[in-house]
Short mmCIF file of C-alpha atoms in Angstrom, two decimals:
data_model
loop_
_atom_site.label_atom_id
_atom_site.label_comp_id
_atom_site.label_asym_id
_atom_site.label_seq_id
_atom_site.Cartn_x
_atom_site.Cartn_y
_atom_site.Cartn_z
CA ASP A 3 208.10 -66.12 -61.96
CA ALA A 4 205.23 -66.29 -59.49
CA GLY A 5 205.70 -68.61 -56.65
CA VAL A 6 202.78 -70.44 -55.00
CA THR A 7 199.80 -68.33 -54.78
CA GLN A 8 196.61 -68.95 -52.32
CA SER A 9 193.30 -67.39 -52.05
CA PRO A 10 191.70 -65.93 -49.98
CA THR A 11 194.06 -64.92 -47.42
CA HIS A 12 191.66 -64.64 -44.66
CA LEU A 13 188.14 -66.31 -44.35
CA ILE A 14 185.69 -66.18 -41.49
CA LYS A 15 183.06 -68.83 -41.48
CA THR A 16 180.30 -70.32 -39.03
CA ARG A 17 180.03 -73.75 -37.93
CA GLY A 18 178.29 -76.11 -40.42
CA GLN A 19 179.13 -73.89 -43.55
CA GLN A 20 181.26 -74.99 -46.41
CA VAL A 21 184.39 -73.51 -47.68
CA THR A 22 186.60 -73.67 -50.75
CA LEU A 23 190.22 -72.65 -50.86
CA ARG A 24 192.40 -72.26 -53.93
CA CYS A 25 195.86 -72.69 -54.88
CA SER A 26 198.11 -72.09 -57.81
CA PRO A 27 201.44 -73.88 -57.84
CA LYS A 28 204.96 -72.48 -58.89
CA SER A 29 205.39 -72.31 -62.33
CA GLY A 30 206.73 -75.66 -63.75
CA HIS A 31 205.31 -77.58 -60.87
CA ASP A 32 202.62 -80.23 -61.24
CA THR A 33 202.10 -81.76 -57.86
CA VAL A 34 200.15 -79.84 -55.12
CA SER A 35 200.00 -80.94 -51.36
CA TRP A 36 197.71 -79.49 -48.69
CA TYR A 37 198.54 -79.11 -45.00
CA GLN A 38 196.63 -77.85 -42.15
CA GLN A 39 198.67 -75.97 -39.41
CA ALA A 40 197.06 -75.22 -36.15
CA LEU A 41 198.56 -72.47 -33.86
CA GLY A 42 201.87 -73.45 -32.46
CA GLN A 43 201.74 -76.77 -34.29
CA GLY A 44 203.58 -78.14 -37.38
CA PRO A 45 201.77 -78.45 -40.57
CA GLN A 46 199.71 -81.77 -40.72
CA PHE A 47 199.38 -83.44 -44.13
CA ILE A 48 195.94 -83.35 -45.78
CA PHE A 49 196.37 -84.77 -49.21
CA GLN A 50 198.31 -84.56 -52.29
CA TYR A 51 197.21 -84.13 -55.91
CA TYR A 52 199.04 -85.15 -58.93
CA GLU A 53 197.67 -85.62 -62.56
CA GLU A 54 194.29 -84.45 -61.31
CA GLU A 55 194.05 -87.54 -58.71
CA GLU A 56 194.41 -87.73 -55.23
CA ARG A 57 197.72 -89.71 -54.85
CA GLN A 58 197.93 -89.78 -50.85
CA ARG A 59 195.78 -88.75 -48.12
CA GLY A 60 196.56 -88.06 -44.38
CA ASN A 61 194.33 -88.58 -41.40
CA PHE A 62 191.64 -86.32 -42.28
CA PRO A 63 187.90 -86.97 -42.50
CA ASP A 64 185.91 -87.27 -45.66
CA ARG A 65 184.64 -83.60 -44.87
CA PHE A 66 188.02 -82.64 -46.60
CA SER A 67 188.14 -83.15 -50.18
CA GLY A 68 190.00 -81.58 -52.98
CA HIS A 69 190.40 -81.36 -56.87
CA GLN A 70 193.19 -80.60 -59.16
CA PHE A 71 192.63 -79.00 -62.63
CA PRO A 72 194.36 -79.57 -65.88
CA ASN A 73 196.54 -76.27 -65.42
CA TYR A 74 197.73 -77.97 -61.91
CA SER A 75 195.88 -75.42 -59.66
CA SER A 76 194.06 -77.19 -56.96
CA GLU A 77 191.00 -76.44 -54.37
CA LEU A 78 190.58 -77.57 -51.02
CA ASN A 79 186.87 -78.11 -49.91
CA VAL A 80 185.73 -78.55 -46.21
CA ASN A 81 182.12 -79.40 -45.60
CA ALA A 82 180.23 -78.93 -42.29
CA LEU A 83 182.92 -76.80 -40.73
CA LEU A 84 183.72 -77.43 -37.02
CA LEU A 85 185.54 -75.02 -34.53
CA GLY A 86 188.30 -77.14 -34.48
CA ASP A 87 188.98 -76.57 -38.28
CA SER A 88 190.15 -73.04 -37.48
CA ALA A 89 193.74 -73.21 -38.78
CA LEU A 90 196.21 -71.81 -41.32
CA TYR A 91 195.71 -73.96 -44.49
CA LEU A 92 198.94 -74.31 -46.39
CA CYS A 93 199.37 -75.21 -50.19
CA ALA A 94 202.68 -76.43 -51.07
CA SER A 95 203.78 -77.43 -54.89
CA SER A 96 206.55 -79.42 -56.06
CA MET A 97 208.03 -80.96 -59.13
CA ALA A 98 206.43 -84.54 -59.91
CA SER A 99 206.55 -86.96 -57.48
CA GLY A 100 209.21 -88.46 -55.71
CA PRO A 101 210.23 -88.47 -52.11
CA ASN A 102 213.09 -86.30 -52.49
CA GLU A 103 211.25 -83.16 -53.69
CA LYS A 104 211.26 -80.36 -51.67
CA LEU A 105 208.10 -78.20 -51.22
CA PHE A 106 207.61 -74.61 -51.74
CA PHE A 107 204.52 -73.19 -49.81
CA GLY A 108 202.12 -70.40 -50.46
CA SER A 109 201.32 -67.82 -47.82
CA GLY A 110 198.20 -69.68 -46.67
CA THR A 111 194.69 -69.12 -45.89
CA GLN A 112 193.73 -68.35 -42.25
CA LEU A 113 190.47 -69.94 -41.78
CA SER A 114 188.29 -68.90 -38.57
CA VAL A 115 185.29 -71.02 -37.85
CA LEU A 116 182.82 -69.15 -35.27
CA GLY B 277 201.66 -94.22 -38.89
CA GLN B 278 204.80 -92.30 -39.21
CA GLN B 279 205.67 -89.75 -36.43
CA VAL B 280 208.15 -87.04 -36.36
CA MET B 281 209.14 -85.40 -33.10
CA GLN B 282 211.18 -82.51 -32.08
CA ILE B 283 212.62 -80.98 -29.15
CA PRO B 284 212.92 -78.55 -27.51
CA GLN B 285 209.43 -77.00 -28.19
CA TYR B 286 210.67 -73.39 -27.36
CA GLN B 287 214.37 -72.15 -26.87
CA HIS B 288 215.15 -68.51 -25.67
CA VAL B 289 218.79 -67.64 -26.39
CA GLN B 290 221.02 -64.54 -26.00
CA GLU B 291 222.31 -63.25 -29.29
CA GLY B 292 225.63 -64.94 -29.88
CA GLU B 293 224.75 -68.01 -28.00
CA ASP B 294 224.49 -71.42 -29.93
CA PHE B 295 221.23 -73.28 -30.65
CA THR B 296 220.43 -76.90 -31.26
CA THR B 297 217.07 -78.60 -32.19
CA TYR B 298 216.75 -82.42 -32.38
CA CYS B 299 214.42 -84.49 -34.53
CA ASN B 300 213.30 -88.14 -34.21
CA SER B 301 211.21 -90.40 -36.31
CA SER B 302 209.17 -93.43 -35.49
CA THR B 303 210.29 -95.04 -38.56
CA THR B 304 213.31 -94.96 -40.92
CA LEU B 305 213.12 -92.04 -43.25
CA SER B 306 214.20 -91.90 -46.99
CA ASN B 307 215.54 -88.13 -46.44
CA ILE B 308 215.07 -85.62 -43.93
CA GLN B 309 214.14 -81.93 -44.80
CA TRP B 310 214.43 -78.71 -42.61
CA TYR B 311 212.05 -75.67 -43.09
CA LYS B 312 211.95 -72.32 -41.26
CA GLN B 313 208.91 -70.39 -40.54
CA ARG B 314 209.16 -66.86 -39.70
CA PRO B 315 206.64 -65.36 -37.40
CA GLY B 316 203.36 -64.86 -39.43
CA GLY B 317 205.15 -66.39 -42.47
CA HIS B 318 205.02 -69.77 -44.29
CA PRO B 319 207.64 -72.60 -44.02
CA VAL B 320 210.66 -72.05 -46.20
CA PHE B 321 212.82 -74.74 -47.36
CA LEU B 322 216.34 -74.81 -45.80
CA ILE B 323 218.05 -77.99 -46.75
CA GLN B 324 217.49 -81.86 -47.51
CA LEU B 325 219.60 -84.70 -46.24
CA VAL B 326 219.63 -88.11 -48.07
CA LYS B 327 222.61 -90.16 -46.70
CA SER B 328 222.99 -91.88 -43.42
CA GLY B 329 225.31 -89.91 -41.43
CA GLU B 330 225.26 -87.08 -43.61
CA VAL B 331 226.43 -83.60 -42.44
CA LYS B 332 225.72 -80.51 -44.45
CA LYS B 333 226.68 -76.78 -43.49
CA GLN B 334 224.90 -73.51 -44.56
CA LYS B 335 227.17 -70.55 -42.98
CA ARG B 336 226.39 -70.92 -39.31
CA LEU B 337 223.90 -73.74 -39.69
CA THR B 338 224.91 -77.24 -39.49
CA PHE B 339 222.59 -80.30 -40.21
CA GLN B 340 223.12 -83.84 -39.50
CA PHE B 341 221.29 -86.96 -40.41
CA GLY B 342 221.55 -89.92 -37.96
CA GLU B 343 223.35 -93.20 -39.09
CA ALA B 344 220.00 -95.06 -38.66
CA LYS B 345 218.16 -92.35 -40.75
CA LYS B 346 215.79 -91.87 -37.99
CA ASN B 347 217.01 -88.79 -36.35
CA SER B 348 218.54 -85.32 -37.10
CA SER B 349 219.69 -82.23 -35.81
CA LEU B 350 220.23 -78.48 -36.68
CA HIS B 351 222.75 -76.48 -34.87
CA ILE B 352 222.96 -72.78 -35.26
CA THR B 353 226.37 -71.18 -34.14
CA ALA B 354 226.40 -67.71 -32.81
CA THR B 355 222.74 -66.98 -33.08
CA GLN B 356 221.55 -63.54 -34.51
CA THR B 357 218.20 -61.93 -34.32
CA THR B 358 217.44 -62.85 -37.88
CA ASP B 359 217.62 -66.35 -36.88
CA VAL B 360 214.11 -65.95 -35.18
CA GLY B 361 211.40 -68.21 -36.17
CA THR B 362 210.13 -71.83 -35.94
CA TYR B 363 212.30 -74.52 -37.38
CA PHE B 364 210.69 -77.63 -38.72
CA CYS B 365 212.04 -81.12 -39.53
CA ALA B 366 210.11 -83.33 -41.98
CA GLY B 367 210.69 -86.51 -43.50
CA TYR B 368 209.46 -88.95 -46.15
CA GLY B 369 209.02 -92.53 -45.12
CA ASN B 370 210.12 -95.36 -47.31
CA ALA B 371 206.67 -95.75 -48.65
CA GLY B 372 204.54 -92.94 -50.04
CA ASN B 373 204.81 -89.31 -50.93
CA MET B 374 203.66 -87.68 -47.72
CA LEU B 375 206.12 -85.45 -46.04
CA THR B 376 205.60 -85.72 -42.26
CA PHE B 377 206.41 -82.70 -40.33
CA GLY B 378 207.49 -82.55 -36.65
CA GLY B 379 206.07 -79.97 -34.23
CA GLY B 380 208.92 -77.58 -34.66
CA THR B 381 211.13 -75.64 -32.36
CA ARG B 382 210.45 -72.08 -31.81
CA LEU B 383 213.67 -69.99 -31.57
CA MET B 384 213.68 -66.68 -29.74
CA VAL B 385 216.80 -64.58 -29.70
CA LYS B 386 217.28 -61.72 -27.42
CA PRO B 387 219.47 -58.95 -28.62
#
């Protein structure tokens, strides 16, 4: 039973470029949340996808967008990259909805913006 | 918006000493969850507390949820080197599906 898988593991981009990160949820999970974790900080909620719709969004600009596919996998897109976007991007999956669901995290994508 | 704060930010202990981290939310939480992130790793779920005043134990770890459901604590008895990592609390508010994380407490254990 595969857990949450993310790709790529590491990525180096330059300012102004665009990036796409991918996530496959744990088997049986249909909800995907994305988090940004800067070095030494706690994960910051970007948004959550359920039934292919963005269900909730954190305090991130429109440069951050996402998508969920019918197989529940998800993508995070970031446009016009800034140096401050350098961080570990974590994908977490859970069973449908509910505020009592625990999250299963992937190993993350380490994004460096130069 | 909802904010979750943790103290201390860092804690160095000698192996065998106890450790406690405290978590406070700016708003009432529907539940509190705790995660552990090993160096270079990703957060791993430890436990969830739902009821006001709830206390749960996992071996040497004791978790408490405050009566007002706005604060929580994690206490580790007789730390071991395997306890090294960053401990995060995270809470769901009463509206929405956003799990908000605290800044974490990084625990370092000297053998």
